[in-house]
Amino acid sequence: MAVIEPVPSESRQAQKERTRQAILAAALELSQTQGFAQISLRQVSRHAGIVPTAFYRHFESMDQLGLALVEQSFSALRRMIRDAQRDPQVFDNIIDAAADVLVEAVKQSKAHFAFVARERVGGSEEVRRAIKHELDLFVSELAVVLARLPNIENWSSDDVQMVSRLFVRNMVSNAEEVVEMPDGRPDLEEQIKEGARRQMRLIVIGFRDWES
Amino acid sequence: MAVIEPVPSESRQAQKERTRQAILAAALELSQTQGFAQISLRQVSRHAGIVPTAFYRHFESMDQLGLALVEQSFSALRRMIRDAQRDPQVFDNIIDAAADVLVEAVKQSKAHFAFVARERVGGSEEVRRAIKHELDLFVSELAVVLARLPNIENWSSDDVQMVSRLFVRNMVSNAEEVVEMPDGRPDLEEQIKEGARRQMRLIVIGFRDWES
DNA sequence: TATTTGAGTGTACGCATGTTCACTCATTTC
DNA sequence: GAAATGAGTGAACATGCGTACACTCAAATA
């Protein structure tokens, strides 16, 4: 229950943004235990340290809050893929790099990934559609990155798109696993990473042999 | 809103079972639009044509109802795999057979698959655990079937288990797709089937090359 | 046939919810 | 410095919820 104390030196706009972030954080935290669809506007407000009516100054409804969380989550995902592209390791070993980046990113933004993994299938119609859209977008973005890689650069764009889809599907599955991972078991992390690596190798090998 | 009229000739036990099934059916139907976790005991009762307090004659709580639905769903899945084993086509072409069976089964018990797909990640702690357990069981059962197949019979049991896990993961993903499939688009069905086939081939080819 | 059983009823309760409205009072604008 | 703005307040409301309790009345049992 983070109460937002007014900081005198802060501008009105900045204060508003702080409250907005407090609401988003409260909703994200509460949705970890019960799922976003079953938490109430009043619960979120209470947790954010505001009165229910003040909620409306920031979001029209819980559904709008959900959409904002989707946006926030995917911007974290995009940051991850942008960072990964800078890493020179990517060029000679996409698979190991991807597994590392995935597990690291999920660990860092665990709550956001958990939110997406859950609401992707369990959320309201609107939130579900938004997540599907973002994931489709992400598949295309990843395909662009993959197409630039050696070994892959001469594949047909249809095949690259399909590999990308399989990679993302795999990412979602593995994110689910990391999210469900109990806290005191870092050994499982390596196991999941190894599993992710094997699966990606499977996809790449299978596709290469497909072509020939 | 199916009202259950008492049928004179029916035994008391049979009547009770009818009501129980009506409750299960009502919950299943309602959970399609909103997700099981966010429907209420009163909604289910209303839909089943009974008064809320009568609900307790059949289930202790909504959570118990959820577990009963999990059980019902997986018995449908088991029927599917049993039928598939009888089909002689399985021996010379597992992949095409599996794709056919999957799409057919999901279409037949669409509501049950949708329930499992959603509640697997979106449901209450208890329901989620039950589904995970059933899915793990199913992976082992499928592994037994796969191990008997030609080409596979000399693989290590670890590898068979892993292939089985990937097949089931794939099954869940494709079930999600069939479930989300709009009603008036039978062309998408063939597309999903073709995708499932390619993915399974990928897994098998990848694994075979892995071994050598 | 008389008694017991138990599936389904109807009322009543306390509680949490989403949304409304008139309000305060610090910050921004003029 | 006076007026306007708008983020946050607090009381009030109608509604739907889970559950308790005393009940009916046909089927099962004796």
Coordinates of N, CA, C and O in Angstrom, one line a residue, chain A residues 35-135:
Chain A
G35 N -4.8 -12.7 -10.8 CA -5.1 -12.4 -12.2 C -5.9 -11.1 -12.4 O -6.8 -10.8 -11.6
F36 N -5.5 -10.4 -13.4 CA -6.0 -9.0 -13.6 C -7.5 -8.9 -13.6 O -8.1 -8.0 -13.1
A37 N -8.1 -9.9 -14.3 CA -9.5 -9.8 -14.6 C -10.4 -9.9 -13.3 O -11.5 -9.5 -13.3
Q38 N -9.8 -10.5 -12.3 CA -10.6 -10.6 -11.0 C -10.2 -9.6 -9.9 O -10.6 -9.8 -8.8
I39 N -9.4 -8.6 -10.3 CA -9.2 -7.6 -9.2 C -10.1 -6.4 -9.5 O -10.5 -6.1 -10.6
S40 N -10.5 -5.7 -8.4 CA -11.5 -4.6 -8.6 C -10.8 -3.3 -8.6 O -9.7 -3.1 -8.1
L41 N -11.6 -2.3 -9.1 CA -11.2 -0.9 -9.1 C -10.8 -0.4 -7.7 O -9.9 0.3 -7.5
R42 N -11.7 -0.8 -6.8 CA -11.5 -0.4 -5.4 C -10.2 -1.0 -4.8 O -9.5 -0.3 -4.0
Q43 N -9.9 -2.3 -5.1 CA -8.7 -2.9 -4.6 C -7.5 -2.2 -5.1 O -6.5 -1.9 -4.3
V44 N -7.5 -1.9 -6.4 CA -6.3 -1.2 -7.0 C -6.1 0.2 -6.4 O -5.0 0.6 -6.0
S45 N -7.2 0.9 -6.2 CA -7.2 2.3 -5.7 C -6.6 2.2 -4.2 O -5.7 3.0 -3.9
R46 N -7.1 1.3 -3.4 CA -6.7 1.1 -2.1 C -5.2 0.9 -2.0 O -4.4 1.5 -1.3
H47 N -4.8 -0.1 -2.9 CA -3.3 -0.4 -2.9 C -2.5 0.7 -3.4 O -1.3 0.8 -3.0
A48 N -3.0 1.6 -4.2 CA -2.2 2.7 -4.8 C -2.3 3.9 -3.8 O -1.6 4.9 -4.0
G49 N -3.1 3.8 -2.8 CA -3.2 4.8 -1.8 C -4.0 6.0 -2.2 O -3.8 7.1 -1.7
I50 N -5.0 5.8 -3.0 CA -6.0 6.8 -3.4 C -7.4 6.3 -3.2 O -7.6 5.2 -2.9
V51 N -8.3 7.2 -3.3 CA -9.7 6.9 -3.1 C -10.3 6.5 -4.5 O -9.8 6.9 -5.5
P52 N -11.3 5.6 -4.5 CA -11.8 5.0 -5.7 C -12.1 6.0 -6.8 O -11.8 5.8 -8.0
T53 N -12.7 7.1 -6.4 CA -13.1 8.1 -7.4 C -11.9 8.8 -8.1 O -12.0 9.2 -9.2
A54 N -10.8 8.9 -7.4 CA -9.6 9.5 -8.0 C -9.1 8.6 -9.1 O -8.4 9.1 -10.0
F55 N -9.4 7.3 -9.1 CA -8.9 6.4 -10.2 C -9.4 7.0 -11.5 O -8.6 6.9 -12.5
Y56 N -10.6 7.5 -11.6 CA -11.1 8.0 -12.8 C -10.4 9.2 -13.4 O -10.6 9.5 -14.6
R57 N -9.6 9.8 -12.6 CA -8.8 10.9 -13.2 C -7.7 10.4 -14.1 O -7.1 11.2 -14.8
H58 N -7.4 9.1 -14.0 CA -6.3 8.5 -14.7 C -6.7 7.5 -15.8 O -6.1 7.4 -16.8
F59 N -7.8 6.7 -15.4 CA -8.2 5.7 -16.4 C -9.8 5.7 -16.4 O -10.4 5.8 -15.4
E60 N -10.3 5.5 -17.6 CA -11.7 5.5 -17.8 C -12.4 4.3 -17.1 O -13.5 4.3 -16.6
S61 N -11.6 3.2 -17.1 CA -12.2 1.9 -16.6 C -11.0 0.9 -16.3 O -9.9 1.2 -16.7
M62 N -11.3 -0.2 -15.7 CA -10.3 -1.2 -15.5 C -9.8 -1.7 -16.8 O -8.6 -2.1 -16.9
D63 N -10.6 -1.8 -17.8 CA -10.2 -2.3 -19.1 C -9.1 -1.4 -19.7 O -8.1 -1.9 -20.3
Q64 N -9.3 -0.1 -19.5 CA -8.3 0.9 -20.0 C -7.0 0.7 -19.3 O -5.9 0.8 -19.9
L65 N -7.1 0.5 -18.0 CA -5.9 0.2 -17.2 C -5.2 -1.0 -17.7 O -3.9 -1.1 -17.9
G66 N -5.9 -2.1 -18.1 CA -5.4 -3.3 -18.6 C -4.6 -3.0 -19.9 O -3.5 -3.5 -20.1
L67 N -5.2 -2.2 -20.8 CA -4.5 -1.9 -22.0 C -3.2 -1.2 -21.8 O -2.2 -1.4 -22.5
A68 N -3.2 -0.3 -20.8 CA -2.0 0.5 -20.5 C -0.9 -0.5 -20.0 O 0.3 -0.3 -20.3
L69 N -1.3 -1.5 -19.2 CA -0.4 -2.5 -18.7 C 0.2 -3.3 -19.9 O 1.4 -3.7 -19.9
V70 N -0.6 -3.6 -20.9 CA -0.2 -4.3 -22.1 C 0.9 -3.5 -22.7 O 2.0 -4.0 -23.1
E71 N 0.6 -2.2 -22.9 CA 1.6 -1.4 -23.6 C 2.9 -1.3 -22.8 O 4.0 -1.5 -23.4
Q72 N 2.8 -1.1 -21.5 CA 4.0 -1.1 -20.7 C 4.8 -2.4 -20.8 O 6.0 -2.4 -20.9
S73 N 4.1 -3.5 -20.8 CA 4.8 -4.8 -20.8 C 5.5 -5.0 -22.1 O 6.7 -5.4 -22.1
F74 N 4.9 -4.6 -23.2 CA 5.6 -4.8 -24.5 C 6.7 -3.8 -24.8 O 7.6 -4.2 -25.5
S75 N 6.6 -2.7 -24.2 CA 7.8 -1.8 -24.3 C 9.0 -2.4 -23.6 O 10.1 -2.2 -24.1
A76 N 8.8 -3.1 -22.5 CA 9.9 -3.8 -21.9 C 10.5 -4.9 -22.8 O 11.7 -5.1 -22.9
L77 N 9.6 -5.6 -23.5 CA 10.0 -6.6 -24.4 C 10.8 -6.1 -25.6 O 11.8 -6.6 -26.0
R78 N 10.4 -4.9 -26.0 CA 11.1 -4.3 -27.2 C 12.4 -3.8 -26.8 O 13.4 -3.9 -27.5
R79 N 12.5 -3.3 -25.5 CA 13.8 -2.9 -25.0 C 14.8 -4.1 -25.0 O 15.9 -4.0 -25.4
M80 N 14.2 -5.2 -24.7 CA 15.0 -6.5 -24.6 C 15.6 -6.8 -26.0 O 16.8 -7.1 -26.2
I81 N 14.7 -6.8 -27.0 CA 15.2 -7.2 -28.3 C 16.2 -6.2 -28.9 O 17.1 -6.5 -29.6
R82 N 16.0 -4.9 -28.6 CA 16.9 -3.9 -29.0 C 18.3 -4.0 -28.4 O 19.3 -4.0 -29.1
D83 N 18.3 -4.3 -27.1 CA 19.6 -4.6 -26.5 C 20.3 -5.8 -27.1 O 21.5 -5.8 -27.3
A84 N 19.5 -6.8 -27.3 CA 20.1 -8.1 -27.8 C 20.7 -7.9 -29.2 O 21.8 -8.5 -29.4
Q85 N 20.2 -7.0 -30.0 CA 20.7 -6.7 -31.3 C 22.1 -6.1 -31.2 O 22.9 -6.3 -32.1
R86 N 22.3 -5.3 -30.2 CA 23.7 -4.7 -30.0 C 24.7 -5.7 -29.6 O 25.9 -5.5 -29.9
D87 N 24.3 -6.8 -29.0 CA 25.3 -7.8 -28.5 C 25.9 -8.5 -29.7 O 25.2 -9.1 -30.5
P88 N 27.2 -8.4 -29.9 CA 27.9 -9.1 -31.0 C 27.8 -10.6 -31.1 O 27.8 -11.2 -32.1
Q89 N 27.6 -11.2 -29.9 CA 27.4 -12.6 -29.8 C 26.3 -13.2 -30.6 O 26.3 -14.3 -31.1
V90 N 25.3 -12.3 -30.8 CA 24.1 -12.7 -31.6 C 24.5 -13.3 -32.9 O 23.8 -14.2 -33.4
F91 N 25.5 -12.7 -33.6 CA 25.8 -13.1 -34.9 C 26.3 -14.5 -35.1 O 25.9 -15.2 -36.0
D92 N 27.1 -15.0 -34.2 CA 27.6 -16.3 -34.4 C 26.9 -17.3 -33.5 O 27.1 -18.5 -33.7
N93 N 26.0 -16.9 -32.6 CA 25.3 -17.9 -31.8 C 23.9 -17.3 -31.3 O 23.8 -17.0 -30.2
I94 N 23.0 -17.2 -32.3 CA 21.7 -16.6 -31.9 C 21.1 -17.4 -30.8 O 20.4 -16.8 -29.9
I95 N 21.2 -18.7 -30.9 CA 20.4 -19.6 -30.0 C 20.8 -19.4 -28.5 O 19.9 -19.1 -27.7
D96 N 22.1 -19.5 -28.2 CA 22.5 -19.3 -26.9 C 22.2 -17.9 -26.4 O 21.7 -17.7 -25.3
A97 N 22.4 -16.9 -27.3 CA 22.2 -15.5 -26.9 C 20.7 -15.3 -26.6 O 20.3 -14.7 -25.6
A98 N 19.8 -15.9 -27.5 CA 18.4 -15.7 -27.3 C 17.9 -16.3 -26.0 O 17.1 -15.7 -25.2
A99 N 18.5 -17.5 -25.6 CA 18.1 -18.2 -24.4 C 18.5 -17.3 -23.2 O 17.7 -17.1 -22.3
D100 N 19.7 -16.8 -23.2 CA 20.2 -15.9 -22.1 C 19.3 -14.7 -22.0 O 18.8 -14.4 -20.9
V101 N 19.1 -14.0 -23.1 CA 18.3 -12.8 -23.1 C 16.9 -13.0 -22.6 O 16.4 -12.3 -21.7
L102 N 16.3 -14.1 -23.1 CA 15.0 -14.4 -22.6 C 14.9 -14.6 -21.1 O 14.1 -13.9 -20.5
V103 N 15.7 -15.5 -20.6 CA 15.6 -15.8 -19.2 C 15.9 -14.5 -18.4 O 15.3 -14.2 -17.4
E104 N 16.9 -13.8 -18.8 CA 17.3 -12.6 -18.1 C 16.2 -11.5 -18.1 O 15.8 -11.0 -17.1
A105 N 15.6 -11.3 -19.3 CA 14.5 -10.4 -19.4 C 13.3 -10.7 -18.6 O 12.7 -9.9 -17.9
V106 N 13.0 -12.0 -18.7 CA 11.8 -12.4 -17.9 C 12.0 -12.2 -16.4 O 11.2 -11.8 -15.7
K107 N 13.3 -12.6 -16.0 CA 13.6 -12.4 -14.5 C 13.5 -10.9 -14.1 O 13.0 -10.6 -13.1
Q108 N 13.9 -10.0 -15.0 CA 13.9 -8.6 -14.7 C 12.5 -8.0 -14.7 O 12.2 -7.3 -13.8
S109 N 11.7 -8.4 -15.7 CA 10.3 -7.9 -15.7 C 9.4 -9.0 -15.5 O 8.4 -9.2 -16.3
K110 N 9.6 -9.8 -14.5 CA 8.8 -11.0 -14.3 C 7.3 -10.7 -14.2 O 6.5 -11.4 -14.8
A111 N 7.0 -9.6 -13.5 CA 5.6 -9.3 -13.3 C 4.9 -9.0 -14.6 O 3.8 -9.4 -14.8
H112 N 5.6 -8.2 -15.5 CA 5.0 -7.9 -16.7 C 4.8 -9.1 -17.6 O 3.8 -9.2 -18.3
F113 N 5.8 -10.0 -17.6 CA 5.7 -11.2 -18.4 C 4.5 -12.1 -17.9 O 3.8 -12.7 -18.7
A114 N 4.5 -12.2 -16.6 CA 3.4 -13.0 -16.0 C 2.0 -12.4 -16.4 O 1.1 -13.1 -16.7
F115 N 2.0 -11.1 -16.3 CA 0.7 -10.4 -16.7 C 0.3 -10.8 -18.2 O -0.8 -11.2 -18.4
V116 N 1.3 -10.7 -19.1 CA 1.0 -11.0 -20.5 C 0.6 -12.4 -20.7 O -0.4 -12.8 -21.3
A117 N 1.4 -13.3 -20.0 CA 1.2 -14.8 -20.2 C -0.2 -15.1 -19.7 O -0.9 -15.9 -20.4
R118 N -0.6 -14.5 -18.6 CA -2.0 -14.9 -18.0 C -3.1 -14.2 -18.9 O -4.0 -14.9 -19.3
E119 N -3.0 -13.0 -19.1 CA -4.1 -12.2 -19.7 C -4.2 -12.5 -21.2 O -5.2 -12.3 -21.8
R120 N -3.1 -13.1 -21.8 CA -3.2 -13.5 -23.2 C -4.3 -14.4 -23.5 O -5.0 -14.3 -24.5
V121 N -4.6 -15.3 -22.6 CA -5.7 -16.2 -22.7 C -6.8 -16.0 -21.7 O -8.0 -16.3 -22.0
G122 N -6.5 -15.5 -20.5 CA -7.4 -15.4 -19.5 C -8.1 -14.1 -19.3 O -9.1 -14.0 -18.5
G123 N -7.7 -13.1 -20.0 CA -8.2 -11.7 -19.8 C -9.5 -11.4 -20.5 O -10.1 -12.3 -21.1
S124 N -9.9 -10.2 -20.4 CA -11.1 -9.8 -21.1 C -10.8 -9.7 -22.6 O -9.7 -9.7 -23.1
E125 N -11.9 -9.8 -23.3 CA -11.9 -9.8 -24.8 C -10.9 -8.7 -25.3 O -10.0 -9.0 -26.1
E126 N -11.1 -7.5 -24.8 CA -10.3 -6.3 -25.3 C -8.8 -6.5 -25.0 O -8.0 -6.3 -25.9
V127 N -8.5 -6.9 -23.8 CA -7.1 -7.1 -23.4 C -6.5 -8.2 -24.2 O -5.3 -8.1 -24.7
R128 N -7.2 -9.3 -24.4 CA -6.7 -10.4 -25.2 C -6.4 -10.0 -26.6 O -5.3 -10.3 -27.1
R129 N -7.3 -9.2 -27.2 CA -7.1 -8.8 -28.6 C -5.8 -7.9 -28.7 O -5.0 -8.0 -29.6
A130 N -5.7 -7.0 -27.7 CA -4.5 -6.1 -27.7 C -3.2 -6.9 -27.6 O -2.2 -6.6 -28.3
I131 N -3.2 -7.9 -26.7 CA -2.0 -8.7 -26.6 C -1.7 -9.5 -27.8 O -0.5 -9.6 -28.3
K132 N -2.7 -10.1 -28.4 CA -2.6 -10.8 -29.7 C -1.9 -9.9 -30.8 O -1.0 -10.3 -31.5
H133 N -2.4 -8.7 -30.8 CA -1.9 -7.7 -31.8 C -0.5 -7.4 -31.6 O 0.3 -7.5 -32.5
E134 N -0.1 -7.2 -30.3 CA 1.3 -6.9 -30.0 C 2.2 -8.1 -30.3 O 3.3 -7.9 -30.8
L135 N 1.7 -9.2 -30.0 CA 2.5 -10.4 -30.3 C 2.7 -10.6 -31.8 O 3.8 -11.0 -32.2

